[in-house]
């Protein structure tokens, strides 16, 4: 019987970090340069429940967990793409810096309303 093949872990010098900051949660995803997911983290996965998930500190902890996982893949520099208007936006980026990742660029891809919602119909007299 043949022995199982040993899994080879790929290493990457650079990667991308996507931060989705909602009002209720902050999700941090690490990808390779081709946007294949390598690791992710959220406050709920790190023990925060309820209203504490939406705090900046919870976003920072999630970013630090992702940065630790990034170092196992050999990632040293990342491009950060931020989406959303949640309270954890800035602190999450600081969490990546605290763990030694070099940030090469920060892009904000939050959607902007341009025409607004359709107005409700006029009430009948």
PDB file of C-alpha atoms in Angstrom:
ATOM      1  CA  UNK A   1       0.000   0.000   0.000  1.00  0.00           C
ATOM      2  CA  UNK A   2       1.388   3.386  -1.006  1.00  0.00           C
ATOM      3  CA  UNK A   3       1.931   5.989   1.668  1.00  0.00           C
ATOM      4  CA  UNK A   4      -0.254   9.102   1.443  1.00  0.00           C
ATOM      5  CA  UNK A   5       1.225  11.999  -0.426  1.00  0.00           C
ATOM      6  CA  UNK A   6       2.541  14.777   1.782  1.00  0.00           C
ATOM      7  CA  UNK A   7       0.645  18.019   1.217  1.00  0.00           C
ATOM      8  CA  UNK A   8       2.800  20.868  -0.025  1.00  0.00           C
ATOM      9  CA  UNK A   9       1.812  24.260   1.342  1.00  0.00           C
ATOM     10  CA  UNK A  10       2.249  27.078  -1.135  1.00  0.00           C
ATOM     11  CA  UNK A  11       3.978  30.236  -0.057  1.00  0.00           C
ATOM     12  CA  UNK A  12       3.268  33.738  -1.280  1.00  0.00           C
ATOM     13  CA  UNK A  13       5.292  36.925  -0.842  1.00  0.00           C
ATOM     14  CA  UNK A  14       2.279  39.192  -1.302  1.00  0.00           C
ATOM     15  CA  UNK A  15      -1.449  38.872  -0.808  1.00  0.00           C
ATOM     16  CA  UNK A  16      -4.706  40.762  -0.490  1.00  0.00           C
ATOM     17  CA  UNK A  17      -6.763  41.423   2.627  1.00  0.00           C
ATOM     18  CA  UNK A  18     -10.459  42.161   2.203  1.00  0.00           C
ATOM     19  CA  UNK A  19     -12.152  43.892   5.148  1.00  0.00           C
ATOM     20  CA  UNK A  20     -15.949  43.968   5.158  1.00  0.00           C
ATOM     21  CA  UNK A  21     -17.000  46.324   7.941  1.00  0.00           C
ATOM     22  CA  UNK A  22     -20.737  46.252   8.600  1.00  0.00           C
ATOM     23  CA  UNK A  23     -22.465  48.040  11.449  1.00  0.00           C
ATOM     24  CA  UNK A  24     -22.894  44.675  13.214  1.00  0.00           C
ATOM     25  CA  UNK A  25     -19.774  42.719  12.224  1.00  0.00           C
ATOM     26  CA  UNK A  26     -16.300  42.914  10.644  1.00  0.00           C
ATOM     27  CA  UNK A  27     -15.112  40.075   8.398  1.00  0.00           C
ATOM     28  CA  UNK A  28     -11.419  39.878   7.415  1.00  0.00           C
ATOM     29  CA  UNK A  29     -10.358  37.634   4.501  1.00  0.00           C
ATOM     30  CA  UNK A  30      -6.801  36.887   3.321  1.00  0.00           C
ATOM     31  CA  UNK A  31      -6.306  35.875  -0.322  1.00  0.00           C
ATOM     32  CA  UNK A  32      -3.397  35.175  -2.629  1.00  0.00           C
ATOM     33  CA  UNK A  33      -2.697  37.590  -5.532  1.00  0.00           C
ATOM     34  CA  UNK A  34      -5.237  35.706  -7.707  1.00  0.00           C
ATOM     35  CA  UNK A  35      -7.934  36.200  -5.004  1.00  0.00           C
ATOM     36  CA  UNK A  36      -8.096  32.563  -3.870  1.00  0.00           C
ATOM     37  CA  UNK A  37      -9.022  32.538  -0.174  1.00  0.00           C
ATOM     38  CA  UNK A  38      -6.219  31.428   2.161  1.00  0.00           C
ATOM     39  CA  UNK A  39      -7.677  32.357   5.565  1.00  0.00           C
ATOM     40  CA  UNK A  40     -10.479  34.382   7.146  1.00  0.00           C
ATOM     41  CA  UNK A  41     -11.660  35.509  10.542  1.00  0.00           C
ATOM     42  CA  UNK A  42     -14.575  37.315  12.142  1.00  0.00           C
ATOM     43  CA  UNK A  43     -15.351  38.498  15.675  1.00  0.00           C
ATOM     44  CA  UNK A  44     -17.847  35.666  16.160  1.00  0.00           C
ATOM     45  CA  UNK A  45     -15.132  33.103  15.417  1.00  0.00           C
ATOM     46  CA  UNK A  46     -12.917  34.771  18.050  1.00  0.00           C
ATOM     47  CA  UNK A  47     -15.397  34.602  20.923  1.00  0.00           C
ATOM     48  CA  UNK A  48     -17.242  37.914  20.590  1.00  0.00           C
ATOM     49  CA  UNK A  49     -21.025  37.669  20.750  1.00  0.00           C
ATOM     50  CA  UNK A  50     -23.869  40.126  20.323  1.00  0.00           C
ATOM     51  CA  UNK A  51     -23.132  43.850  20.489  1.00  0.00           C
ATOM     52  CA  UNK A  52     -19.421  43.267  21.154  1.00  0.00           C
ATOM     53  CA  UNK A  53     -18.957  41.967  17.597  1.00  0.00           C
ATOM     54  CA  UNK A  54     -19.411  45.462  16.194  1.00  0.00           C
ATOM     55  CA  UNK A  55     -16.670  47.085  18.294  1.00  0.00           C
ATOM     56  CA  UNK A  56     -13.368  48.273  16.797  1.00  0.00           C
ATOM     57  CA  UNK A  57     -11.461  46.022  19.199  1.00  0.00           C
ATOM     58  CA  UNK A  58     -13.244  42.925  17.850  1.00  0.00           C
ATOM     59  CA  UNK A  59     -12.182  43.911  14.324  1.00  0.00           C
ATOM     60  CA  UNK A  60      -8.606  44.371  15.479  1.00  0.00           C
ATOM     61  CA  UNK A  61      -8.514  40.911  17.077  1.00  0.00           C
ATOM     62  CA  UNK A  62      -9.867  39.372  13.868  1.00  0.00           C
ATOM     63  CA  UNK A  63      -7.201  41.152  11.823  1.00  0.00           C
ATOM     64  CA  UNK A  64      -4.456  39.938  14.152  1.00  0.00           C
ATOM     65  CA  UNK A  65      -5.671  36.340  13.802  1.00  0.00           C
ATOM     66  CA  UNK A  66      -5.618  36.646   9.996  1.00  0.00           C
ATOM     67  CA  UNK A  67      -2.126  38.187  10.116  1.00  0.00           C
ATOM     68  CA  UNK A  68      -0.873  35.215  12.168  1.00  0.00           C
ATOM     69  CA  UNK A  69      -2.303  32.832   9.572  1.00  0.00           C
ATOM     70  CA  UNK A  70      -0.737  34.938   6.805  1.00  0.00           C
ATOM     71  CA  UNK A  71       2.720  34.401   8.246  1.00  0.00           C
ATOM     72  CA  UNK A  72       2.279  30.629   7.975  1.00  0.00           C
ATOM     73  CA  UNK A  73       1.805  31.146   4.220  1.00  0.00           C
ATOM     74  CA  UNK A  74       4.899  33.379   4.053  1.00  0.00           C
ATOM     75  CA  UNK A  75       2.927  36.535   3.229  1.00  0.00           C
ATOM     76  CA  UNK A  76       4.893  39.676   4.112  1.00  0.00           C
ATOM     77  CA  UNK A  77       3.080  42.474   2.259  1.00  0.00           C
ATOM     78  CA  UNK A  78      -0.615  42.923   1.546  1.00  0.00           C
ATOM     79  CA  UNK A  79      -2.973  45.166  -0.379  1.00  0.00           C
ATOM     80  CA  UNK A  80      -5.965  46.103   1.779  1.00  0.00           C
ATOM     81  CA  UNK A  81      -9.436  46.476   0.246  1.00  0.00           C
ATOM     82  CA  UNK A  82     -12.013  47.948   2.652  1.00  0.00           C
ATOM     83  CA  UNK A  83     -15.756  47.791   2.062  1.00  0.00           C
ATOM     84  CA  UNK A  84     -18.474  49.119   4.339  1.00  0.00           C
ATOM     85  CA  UNK A  85     -19.013  51.839   6.923  1.00  0.00           C
ATOM     86  CA  UNK A  86     -18.726  49.905  10.183  1.00  0.00           C
ATOM     87  CA  UNK A  87     -16.897  51.112  13.295  1.00  0.00           C
ATOM     88  CA  UNK A  88     -14.054  48.585  12.887  1.00  0.00           C
ATOM     89  CA  UNK A  89     -12.557  49.932   9.654  1.00  0.00           C
ATOM     90  CA  UNK A  90      -9.485  51.808  10.899  1.00  0.00           C
ATOM     91  CA  UNK A  91      -8.722  49.617  13.894  1.00  0.00           C
ATOM     92  CA  UNK A  92      -8.752  46.509  11.723  1.00  0.00           C
ATOM     93  CA  UNK A  93      -6.009  47.963   9.517  1.00  0.00           C
ATOM     94  CA  UNK A  94      -3.996  48.786  12.648  1.00  0.00           C
ATOM     95  CA  UNK A  95      -4.387  45.162  13.748  1.00  0.00           C
ATOM     96  CA  UNK A  96      -2.683  44.028  10.533  1.00  0.00           C
ATOM     97  CA  UNK A  97       0.168  46.465  11.158  1.00  0.00           C
ATOM     98  CA  UNK A  98       0.575  45.306  14.774  1.00  0.00           C
ATOM     99  CA  UNK A  99       1.381  41.763  13.640  1.00  0.00           C
ATOM    100  CA  UNK A 100       4.095  42.860  11.223  1.00  0.00           C
ATOM    101  CA  UNK A 101       2.379  42.832   7.838  1.00  0.00           C
ATOM    102  CA  UNK A 102       3.536  45.528   5.435  1.00  0.00           C
ATOM    103  CA  UNK A 103       0.607  47.331   3.805  1.00  0.00           C
ATOM    104  CA  UNK A 104       1.396  48.406   0.251  1.00  0.00           C
ATOM    105  CA  UNK A 105      -1.961  50.010  -0.591  1.00  0.00           C
ATOM    106  CA  UNK A 106      -5.372  50.704   0.918  1.00  0.00           C
ATOM    107  CA  UNK A 107      -8.427  50.892  -1.341  1.00  0.00           C
ATOM    108  CA  UNK A 108     -11.944  51.818  -0.254  1.00  0.00           C
ATOM    109  CA  UNK A 109     -14.549  50.150  -2.481  1.00  0.00           C
ATOM    110  CA  UNK A 110     -17.634  51.082  -0.459  1.00  0.00           C
ATOM    111  CA  UNK A 111     -20.682  51.625  -2.636  1.00  0.00           C
ATOM    112  CA  UNK A 112     -22.072  55.146  -2.821  1.00  0.00           C
ATOM    113  CA  UNK A 113     -25.764  55.899  -3.350  1.00  0.00           C
ATOM    114  CA  UNK A 114     -26.275  58.080  -6.403  1.00  0.00           C
ATOM    115  CA  UNK A 115     -30.026  58.420  -6.970  1.00  0.00           C
ATOM    116  CA  UNK A 116     -31.430  57.100  -3.734  1.00  0.00           C
ATOM    117  CA  UNK A 117     -34.384  54.817  -3.273  1.00  0.00           C
ATOM    118  CA  UNK A 118     -37.623  55.296  -5.124  1.00  0.00           C
ATOM    119  CA  UNK A 119     -39.930  57.656  -3.223  1.00  0.00           C
ATOM    120  CA  UNK A 120     -43.076  56.142  -1.706  1.00  0.00           C
ATOM    121  CA  UNK A 121     -46.320  56.740  -3.563  1.00  0.00           C
ATOM    122  CA  UNK A 122     -48.444  59.756  -2.707  1.00  0.00           C
ATOM    123  CA  UNK A 123     -51.268  59.143  -0.243  1.00  0.00           C
ATOM    124  CA  UNK A 124     -54.802  59.307  -1.593  1.00  0.00           C
ATOM    125  CA  UNK A 125     -56.940  62.176  -0.252  1.00  0.00           C
TER     126      UNK A 125
END
